[in-house]
């Protein structure tokens, strides 16, 4: 029986685990995609299940066929089941993914795929419909602090609380691997937990690099700075502060992927923020995209669309503003064009909104899609007549040239079958 599982992972962006059968293990609480695979592998050994791992970055279709062939032999000769784990499954193209279909459907192998991309876009729909998707969310700040604290203990680094700086004792054990103890401020650990944005790998790497950098710098100088660690005494050592952590990481790891799901998530958030007239949120999502490396011309193109779709005739100058912003970005590029986009985004957030034209055109398209039978012909009086033959056939006959009349002209412009149609009826309702 399939049981829903919620797991958290140690990577910066959301990881998706695609399984044909949900495997429950008490250790999956804080596992990443590859870590989860190792846990399942260890569990499968206990019940005699064969576990095979492949990486889509290096494996070929023939490798998959070999594994499936071995799985068939194992099942036929030894009644042994096979679990196939594919890391980065999105790297397989759709035809390669089709290789799994018949064997997954008949239960020859239990497929587990890990990917950092949205399976809706990257995994074959037929294969996805036969699987269960488990989302491994990024870690919380509290979880990151717990991981960093365990790492600090394993490195033998002592943690200084706010009171320890004024004479109280520090927590943790002193490192025996260096000539002098290493200390880190508790606030520095908290800051690191925030800056790594739920990515334990980035947090652990940042901590390790900071410790190594400070130790190497101290060794190069050849001396230590006295630190008052305990009451009535002092010890030579290295202190890692919050400023050191910020300097080492330079900035928070911005969660953004120009080619993946986060690309669409952020542009959707920007669009909805401008539509909701929230200028602060609009600026935030714009900055999130640009600082993450997004092409400014892509954002500018979306703003051109927004100008007509969401503002429309409520402020016709919005389209002029958007086109000017696009041209400005094209002329000067990043980083100078960021303020041009910011100006346009704020203008749109503050502008009145109208979807009158957008809905009317949607109604016109719907009219065409739902029409049964052949489309009605263009009325003769509306047709162009560049030749004598066309004039003889009645093209343009009876057409009234509006500028020649002082009074409003009564003339039909829709086909006879659509006479009286109003695509703006929602506005009038």
Short mmCIF file of C-alpha atoms in Angstrom, two decimals:
data_model
loop_
_atom_site.label_atom_id
_atom_site.label_comp_id
_atom_site.label_asym_id
_atom_site.label_seq_id
_atom_site.Cartn_x
_atom_site.Cartn_y
_atom_site.Cartn_z
CA UNK A 1 0.00 0.00 0.00
CA UNK A 2 1.32 3.43 -0.91
CA UNK A 3 1.77 5.70 2.10
CA UNK A 4 2.36 9.45 1.62
CA UNK A 5 5.84 10.51 2.66
CA UNK A 6 7.09 14.02 3.29
CA UNK A 7 10.84 14.37 3.27
CA UNK A 8 13.19 17.33 3.46
CA UNK A 9 16.47 17.54 1.64
CA UNK A 10 19.85 19.19 1.87
CA UNK A 11 20.04 20.93 -1.49
CA UNK A 12 19.43 24.54 -2.43
CA UNK A 13 16.48 24.02 -4.79
CA UNK A 14 13.56 21.63 -4.55
CA UNK A 15 14.40 18.02 -5.44
CA UNK A 16 11.77 15.67 -6.78
CA UNK A 17 11.87 11.93 -6.17
CA UNK A 18 9.80 9.91 -8.63
CA UNK A 19 8.92 6.40 -7.47
CA UNK A 20 6.71 3.62 -8.81
CA UNK A 21 6.18 2.38 -5.27
CA UNK A 22 6.49 4.44 -2.11
CA UNK A 23 9.23 3.16 0.16
CA UNK A 24 8.95 4.26 3.77
CA UNK A 25 12.00 4.46 6.01
CA UNK A 26 12.26 6.19 9.40
CA UNK A 27 15.52 7.85 8.38
CA UNK A 28 14.17 9.82 5.42
CA UNK A 29 13.20 12.86 7.48
CA UNK A 30 16.15 15.00 6.44
CA UNK A 31 17.42 13.20 3.37
CA UNK A 32 18.33 14.59 0.00
CA UNK A 33 17.71 12.73 -3.25
CA UNK A 34 21.00 10.82 -3.31
CA UNK A 35 21.00 10.33 0.46
CA UNK A 36 17.51 8.88 0.21
CA UNK A 37 18.78 6.44 -2.41
CA UNK A 38 21.52 5.22 -0.05
CA UNK A 39 18.96 4.72 2.72
CA UNK A 40 16.73 2.69 0.41
CA UNK A 41 19.75 0.68 -0.77
CA UNK A 42 20.66 -0.24 2.80
CA UNK A 43 17.07 -1.20 3.56
CA UNK A 44 16.76 -3.30 0.39
CA UNK A 45 19.77 -5.43 1.38
CA UNK A 46 17.90 -6.62 4.47
CA UNK A 47 15.04 -8.14 2.46
CA UNK A 48 17.16 -9.43 -0.42
CA UNK A 49 16.08 -6.84 -2.99
CA UNK A 50 18.63 -5.94 -5.64
CA UNK A 51 19.45 -2.21 -5.81
CA UNK A 52 21.06 -0.71 -8.92
CA UNK A 53 22.17 2.91 -9.32
CA UNK A 54 22.65 4.77 -12.60
CA UNK A 55 23.34 8.43 -13.33
CA UNK A 56 21.61 9.91 -16.36
CA UNK A 57 24.57 12.25 -16.81
CA UNK A 58 26.79 9.35 -17.92
CA UNK A 59 24.55 6.32 -18.53
CA UNK A 60 23.31 5.40 -22.00
CA UNK A 61 20.23 3.57 -23.19
CA UNK A 62 22.24 0.35 -23.52
CA UNK A 63 23.19 0.59 -19.84
CA UNK A 64 19.51 0.76 -18.93
CA UNK A 65 18.71 -2.22 -21.16
CA UNK A 66 21.51 -4.22 -19.52
CA UNK A 67 20.13 -3.50 -16.06
CA UNK A 68 16.62 -4.48 -17.13
CA UNK A 69 17.92 -7.68 -18.72
CA UNK A 70 19.70 -8.56 -15.49
CA UNK A 71 16.51 -7.76 -13.56
CA UNK A 72 14.56 -10.20 -15.74
CA UNK A 73 17.12 -12.93 -15.10
CA UNK A 74 17.14 -12.24 -11.35
CA UNK A 75 13.36 -12.44 -11.18
CA UNK A 76 13.12 -15.58 -13.33
CA UNK A 77 15.93 -17.55 -11.69
CA UNK A 78 15.97 -16.30 -8.08
CA UNK A 79 12.56 -14.57 -7.68
CA UNK A 80 14.55 -11.50 -6.67
CA UNK A 81 13.14 -8.01 -7.17
CA UNK A 82 15.16 -5.07 -8.55
CA UNK A 83 15.05 -1.40 -7.58
CA UNK A 84 16.55 0.90 -10.21
CA UNK A 85 17.63 4.36 -9.03
CA UNK A 86 18.24 6.96 -11.76
CA UNK A 87 19.97 10.12 -10.55
CA UNK A 88 19.29 13.31 -12.56
CA UNK A 89 16.62 11.48 -14.55
CA UNK A 90 15.72 14.68 -16.39
CA UNK A 91 18.97 14.33 -18.34
CA UNK A 92 17.42 11.40 -20.24
CA UNK A 93 15.46 12.58 -23.27
CA UNK A 94 11.85 11.49 -23.83
CA UNK A 95 12.77 8.52 -26.06
CA UNK A 96 15.27 7.26 -23.48
CA UNK A 97 12.65 7.58 -20.75
CA UNK A 98 10.27 5.49 -22.88
CA UNK A 99 12.67 2.57 -22.35
CA UNK A 100 11.38 2.24 -18.78
CA UNK A 101 7.67 2.20 -19.63
CA UNK A 102 6.90 -1.49 -20.34
CA UNK A 103 9.12 -2.73 -17.51
CA UNK A 104 7.69 -0.29 -14.97
CA UNK A 105 4.16 -1.16 -16.05
CA UNK A 106 4.64 -4.92 -15.62
CA UNK A 107 6.52 -4.49 -12.34
CA UNK A 108 9.81 -5.90 -13.61
CA UNK A 109 11.68 -3.04 -11.89
CA UNK A 110 10.77 -0.48 -9.26
CA UNK A 111 11.97 2.82 -10.69
CA UNK A 112 13.18 5.64 -8.45
CA UNK A 113 14.23 8.83 -10.21
CA UNK A 114 15.76 11.93 -8.63
CA UNK A 115 15.75 15.30 -10.33
CA UNK A 116 16.12 18.96 -9.40
CA UNK A 117 13.81 19.96 -12.27
CA UNK A 118 10.03 19.98 -12.25
CA UNK A 119 8.92 16.51 -13.47
CA UNK A 120 5.90 18.08 -15.18
CA UNK A 121 8.28 19.64 -17.71
CA UNK A 122 11.17 17.17 -17.81
CA UNK A 123 9.70 13.68 -17.39
CA UNK A 124 7.65 11.81 -19.97
CA UNK A 125 3.94 12.17 -19.12
CA UNK A 126 3.28 8.46 -19.71
CA UNK A 127 6.05 7.53 -17.28
CA UNK A 128 5.03 10.19 -14.77
CA UNK A 129 1.44 8.90 -14.70
CA UNK A 130 2.73 5.53 -13.47
CA UNK A 131 4.79 7.07 -10.66
CA UNK A 132 4.39 8.95 -7.43
CA UNK A 133 6.20 12.26 -7.00
CA UNK A 134 7.68 13.17 -3.61
CA UNK A 135 8.96 16.73 -3.21
CA UNK A 136 12.03 17.16 -1.02
CA UNK A 137 11.80 20.72 0.23
CA UNK A 138 14.75 22.86 1.28
CA UNK A 139 15.74 22.77 4.93
CA UNK A 140 14.40 25.19 7.50
CA UNK A 141 16.68 27.59 9.36
CA UNK A 142 16.25 25.54 12.53
CA UNK A 143 17.35 22.36 10.74
CA UNK A 144 20.31 24.19 9.25
CA UNK A 145 21.38 25.39 12.70
CA UNK A 146 21.22 21.81 14.03
CA UNK A 147 23.33 20.52 11.11
CA UNK A 148 25.92 23.27 11.54
CA UNK A 149 26.09 22.65 15.28
CA UNK A 150 26.84 18.97 14.70
CA UNK A 151 29.49 19.93 12.16
CA UNK A 152 31.08 22.36 14.62
CA UNK A 153 31.32 19.60 17.23
CA UNK A 154 32.88 17.19 14.73
CA UNK A 155 35.48 19.82 13.81
CA UNK A 156 36.27 20.45 17.45
CA UNK A 157 35.32 24.12 17.20
CA UNK A 158 33.96 25.81 20.33
CA UNK A 159 30.82 27.96 20.12
CA UNK A 160 30.73 31.28 21.94
CA UNK A 161 27.33 32.55 23.05
CA UNK A 162 26.61 36.24 23.59
CA UNK A 163 27.55 35.94 27.27
CA UNK A 164 30.74 34.01 26.54
CA UNK A 165 32.31 37.09 25.01
CA UNK A 166 32.28 38.65 28.44
CA UNK A 167 33.81 35.86 30.41
CA UNK A 168 31.52 32.81 30.51
CA UNK A 169 32.68 29.41 29.26
CA UNK A 170 32.16 28.25 25.70
CA UNK A 171 30.39 25.08 24.57
CA UNK A 172 32.01 22.33 22.54
CA UNK A 173 35.37 20.62 22.75
CA UNK A 174 38.65 22.15 21.73
CA UNK A 175 40.19 20.87 18.55
CA UNK A 176 43.24 18.70 19.00
CA UNK A 177 44.23 18.96 15.37
CA UNK A 178 45.72 22.47 15.59
CA UNK A 179 48.16 24.22 17.86
CA UNK A 180 45.46 26.53 19.20
CA UNK A 181 41.70 26.30 19.74
CA UNK A 182 39.18 27.67 17.23
CA UNK A 183 36.08 29.51 18.39
CA UNK A 184 33.00 30.64 16.46
CA UNK A 185 30.31 33.04 17.58
CA UNK A 186 26.84 31.58 17.96
CA UNK A 187 25.54 34.55 15.99
CA UNK A 188 27.91 33.62 13.16
CA UNK A 189 26.37 30.15 12.98
CA UNK A 190 22.87 31.62 12.96
CA UNK A 191 23.82 33.99 10.14
CA UNK A 192 25.32 31.13 8.14
CA UNK A 193 22.11 29.13 8.59
CA UNK A 194 20.12 32.02 7.09
CA UNK A 195 22.51 32.83 4.25
CA UNK A 196 22.75 29.30 2.85
CA UNK A 197 18.99 29.37 2.05
CA UNK A 198 18.21 25.82 3.14
CA UNK A 199 21.22 24.34 1.35
CA UNK A 200 23.12 22.25 3.89
CA UNK A 201 25.86 21.51 1.40
CA UNK A 202 26.53 25.23 0.93
CA UNK A 203 26.37 25.79 4.70
CA UNK A 204 28.81 23.01 5.53
CA UNK A 205 31.19 24.04 2.76
CA UNK A 206 31.03 27.64 3.94
CA UNK A 207 31.77 26.62 7.53
CA UNK A 208 34.68 24.39 6.55
CA UNK A 209 36.22 26.96 4.23
CA UNK A 210 35.92 29.69 6.85
CA UNK A 211 37.62 27.57 9.50
CA UNK A 212 40.39 26.56 7.11
CA UNK A 213 40.89 30.15 5.92
CA UNK A 214 41.19 31.50 9.46
CA UNK A 215 43.57 28.74 10.53
CA UNK A 216 45.77 29.22 7.45
CA UNK A 217 45.78 32.98 7.93
CA UNK A 218 46.83 32.56 11.57
CA UNK A 219 49.58 30.11 10.65
CA UNK A 220 50.86 32.51 7.99
CA UNK A 221 51.08 35.32 10.54
CA UNK A 222 52.76 33.01 13.00
CA UNK A 223 51.01 34.32 16.08
CA UNK A 224 47.63 34.25 17.82
CA UNK A 225 45.42 36.82 19.43
CA UNK A 226 44.64 36.38 23.14
CA UNK A 227 40.95 35.75 23.80
CA UNK A 228 39.31 35.80 27.22
CA UNK A 229 37.39 32.54 27.14
CA UNK A 230 36.96 31.61 30.79
CA UNK A 231 36.67 33.60 33.95
CA UNK A 232 40.00 34.63 35.36
CA UNK A 233 42.00 33.26 32.47
CA UNK A 234 42.81 33.60 28.77
CA UNK A 235 43.74 31.36 25.91
CA UNK A 236 45.31 31.85 22.55
CA UNK A 237 42.97 30.99 19.72
CA UNK A 238 41.13 31.93 16.56
CA UNK A 239 37.74 33.60 16.65
CA UNK A 240 35.33 33.39 13.70
CA UNK A 241 32.81 36.21 13.80
CA UNK A 242 29.62 37.03 11.96
CA UNK A 243 31.51 39.46 9.73
CA UNK A 244 33.90 36.69 8.71
CA UNK A 245 30.98 34.51 7.64
CA UNK A 246 29.37 37.30 5.62
CA UNK A 247 32.68 38.11 3.99
CA UNK A 248 33.26 34.47 3.10
CA UNK A 249 29.85 33.90 1.53
CA UNK A 250 29.76 37.35 -0.07
CA UNK A 251 25.94 37.21 -0.33
CA UNK A 252 23.01 34.91 0.23
CA UNK A 253 22.69 32.08 -2.27
CA UNK A 254 19.90 33.30 -4.52
CA UNK A 255 17.43 30.56 -5.33
CA UNK A 256 17.01 30.97 -9.06
CA UNK A 257 17.40 28.87 -12.16
CA UNK A 258 17.07 30.53 -15.54
CA UNK A 259 16.23 27.25 -17.26
CA UNK A 260 14.13 25.57 -14.58
CA UNK A 261 10.97 25.86 -12.54
CA UNK A 262 12.17 28.79 -10.43
CA UNK A 263 12.40 30.86 -13.61
CA UNK A 264 8.65 30.48 -14.11
CA UNK A 265 7.84 30.80 -10.41
CA UNK A 266 9.55 34.18 -10.12
CA UNK A 267 8.12 35.69 -13.31
CA UNK A 268 4.67 34.53 -12.19
CA UNK A 269 5.21 36.16 -8.78
CA UNK A 270 6.32 39.40 -10.46
CA UNK A 271 3.30 39.39 -12.77
CA UNK A 272 0.84 38.77 -9.92
CA UNK A 273 2.49 41.39 -7.69
CA UNK A 274 2.15 44.09 -10.35
CA UNK A 275 -1.42 42.99 -11.02
CA UNK A 276 -2.13 43.30 -7.30
CA UNK A 277 -0.59 46.82 -7.25
CA UNK A 278 2.05 45.82 -4.68
CA UNK A 279 5.04 47.91 -5.75
CA UNK A 280 7.32 46.56 -3.00
CA UNK A 281 6.70 42.92 -3.88
CA UNK A 282 7.12 43.79 -7.57
CA UNK A 283 10.55 45.28 -6.92
CA UNK A 284 11.55 42.29 -4.81
CA UNK A 285 10.72 39.70 -7.46
CA UNK A 286 12.37 41.82 -10.14
CA UNK A 287 15.55 42.03 -8.06
CA UNK A 288 15.38 38.31 -7.32
CA UNK A 289 15.37 37.56 -11.04
CA UNK A 290 18.00 40.07 -12.12
CA UNK A 291 20.39 39.26 -9.25
CA UNK A 292 19.94 35.59 -10.06
CA UNK A 293 21.23 36.17 -13.59
CA UNK A 294 18.00 36.47 -15.58
CA UNK A 295 18.19 38.03 -19.04
CA UNK A 296 16.79 41.59 -18.65
CA UNK A 297 15.32 41.41 -22.16
CA UNK A 298 13.18 38.45 -21.10
CA UNK A 299 11.76 40.49 -18.23
CA UNK A 300 11.23 43.46 -20.57
CA UNK A 301 9.31 41.27 -23.04
CA UNK A 302 7.04 40.07 -20.25
CA UNK A 303 6.41 43.69 -19.24
CA UNK A 304 5.33 44.51 -22.80
CA UNK A 305 2.78 41.72 -22.59
CA UNK A 306 1.63 42.85 -19.13
CA UNK A 307 1.06 46.39 -20.39
CA UNK A 308 -1.71 45.23 -22.73
CA UNK A 309 -3.00 42.22 -20.82
CA UNK A 310 -3.47 43.72 -17.35
CA UNK A 311 -3.44 47.50 -17.86
CA UNK A 312 -4.76 47.86 -21.38
CA UNK A 313 -6.90 50.89 -22.13
CA UNK A 314 -7.01 51.94 -18.46
CA UNK A 315 -3.63 53.58 -19.18
CA UNK A 316 -2.63 53.37 -22.88
CA UNK A 317 0.77 54.93 -22.04
CA UNK A 318 1.74 51.73 -20.23
CA UNK A 319 2.54 50.02 -23.51
CA UNK A 320 4.76 52.97 -24.53
CA UNK A 321 6.52 52.70 -21.17
CA UNK A 322 7.12 48.96 -21.66
CA UNK A 323 8.46 49.27 -25.20
CA UNK A 324 10.77 52.11 -24.10
CA UNK A 325 12.02 49.94 -21.23
CA UNK A 326 12.77 47.10 -23.64
CA UNK A 327 14.67 49.41 -25.96
CA UNK A 328 16.59 50.90 -23.04
CA UNK A 329 17.62 47.43 -21.84
CA UNK A 330 18.67 46.53 -25.37
CA UNK A 331 20.81 49.67 -25.67
CA UNK A 332 22.74 49.62 -22.39
CA UNK A 333 22.35 46.13 -20.89
CA UNK A 334 23.03 45.08 -17.31
CA UNK A 335 23.67 46.35 -14.73
CA UNK A 336 22.72 49.86 -15.90
CA UNK A 337 19.32 48.80 -17.24
CA UNK A 338 18.11 47.42 -13.91
CA UNK A 339 16.78 50.84 -12.85
CA UNK A 340 14.90 51.12 -16.17
CA UNK A 341 13.09 47.87 -15.43
CA UNK A 342 12.51 48.96 -11.84
CA UNK A 343 10.88 52.19 -13.05
CA UNK A 344 8.66 50.28 -15.44
CA UNK A 345 7.67 47.72 -12.81
CA UNK A 346 6.73 50.39 -10.27
CA UNK A 347 4.78 52.31 -12.94
CA UNK A 348 2.79 49.17 -13.75
CA UNK A 349 2.15 48.37 -10.08
CA UNK A 350 0.74 51.86 -9.52
CA UNK A 351 -1.20 52.03 -12.79
CA UNK A 352 -4.96 51.37 -13.01
CA UNK A 353 -5.78 47.89 -14.28
CA UNK A 354 -8.15 46.73 -17.00
CA UNK A 355 -8.52 43.37 -18.71
CA UNK A 356 -11.27 44.56 -21.05
CA UNK A 357 -9.25 44.08 -24.25
CA UNK A 358 -7.68 40.83 -23.05
CA UNK A 359 -11.07 39.27 -22.27
CA UNK A 360 -12.66 40.57 -25.46
CA UNK A 361 -9.93 39.01 -27.58
CA UNK A 362 -10.23 35.77 -25.62
CA UNK A 363 -13.94 35.76 -26.44
CA UNK A 364 -13.13 36.27 -30.12
CA UNK A 365 -10.76 33.30 -30.09
CA UNK A 366 -13.34 31.19 -28.27
CA UNK A 367 -15.89 32.11 -30.93
CA UNK A 368 -13.59 30.72 -33.61
CA UNK A 369 -12.77 27.56 -31.66
CA UNK A 370 -16.37 26.67 -30.94
CA UNK A 371 -17.71 27.47 -34.41
CA UNK A 372 -19.17 24.41 -36.11
CA UNK A 373 -18.93 23.87 -39.82
CA UNK A 374 -17.07 26.02 -42.33
CA UNK A 375 -16.11 29.53 -41.26
CA UNK A 376 -18.43 32.21 -42.71
CA UNK A 377 -17.05 34.04 -45.76
CA UNK A 378 -15.95 37.66 -45.64
CA UNK A 379 -18.94 39.84 -46.67
CA UNK A 380 -18.60 41.02 -50.27
CA UNK A 381 -18.75 44.72 -49.45
CA UNK A 382 -15.72 44.32 -47.13
CA UNK A 383 -13.53 42.58 -49.68
CA UNK A 384 -10.77 44.31 -51.61
CA UNK A 385 -11.20 44.53 -55.39
CA UNK A 386 -7.82 45.19 -57.03
CA UNK A 387 -8.81 43.65 -60.39
CA UNK A 388 -11.65 44.09 -62.87
CA UNK A 389 -12.75 40.49 -62.42
CA UNK A 390 -13.13 40.95 -58.68
CA UNK A 391 -15.19 44.08 -59.20
CA UNK A 392 -17.43 42.19 -61.63
CA UNK A 393 -17.90 39.50 -58.98
CA UNK A 394 -19.21 42.14 -56.58
CA UNK A 395 -16.15 42.55 -54.40
CA UNK A 396 -16.37 45.86 -52.51
CA UNK A 397 -19.81 46.66 -53.88
CA UNK A 398 -21.91 48.76 -51.52
CA UNK A 399 -19.05 49.59 -49.17
CA UNK A 400 -19.42 53.00 -47.52
CA UNK A 401 -16.16 54.90 -47.00
CA UNK A 402 -16.70 56.35 -43.53
CA UNK A 403 -14.57 59.55 -43.84
CA UNK A 404 -16.80 60.73 -46.65
CA UNK A 405 -19.86 60.84 -44.40
CA UNK A 406 -20.60 63.51 -41.82
CA UNK A 407 -23.06 61.32 -39.96
CA UNK A 408 -22.38 57.89 -38.46
CA UNK A 409 -22.53 55.18 -41.11
CA UNK A 410 -24.76 52.18 -40.63
CA UNK A 411 -22.86 49.26 -42.04
CA UNK A 412 -22.33 45.61 -41.02
CA UNK A 413 -18.77 44.44 -40.50
CA UNK A 414 -19.33 40.95 -39.12
CA UNK A 415 -20.48 37.97 -41.16
CA UNK A 416 -24.23 37.46 -41.32
CA UNK A 417 -24.09 34.51 -38.90
CA UNK A 418 -22.36 36.64 -36.26
CA UNK A 419 -24.44 39.77 -36.58
CA UNK A 420 -25.04 41.34 -33.17
CA UNK A 421 -22.14 39.50 -31.48
CA UNK A 422 -20.56 41.51 -28.67
CA UNK A 423 -17.18 40.27 -27.47
CA UNK A 424 -17.24 42.92 -24.72
CA UNK A 425 -20.44 41.57 -23.18
CA UNK A 426 -18.69 40.68 -19.91
CA UNK A 427 -17.82 44.37 -19.47
CA UNK A 428 -21.43 45.37 -20.07
CA UNK A 429 -22.84 42.70 -17.77
#
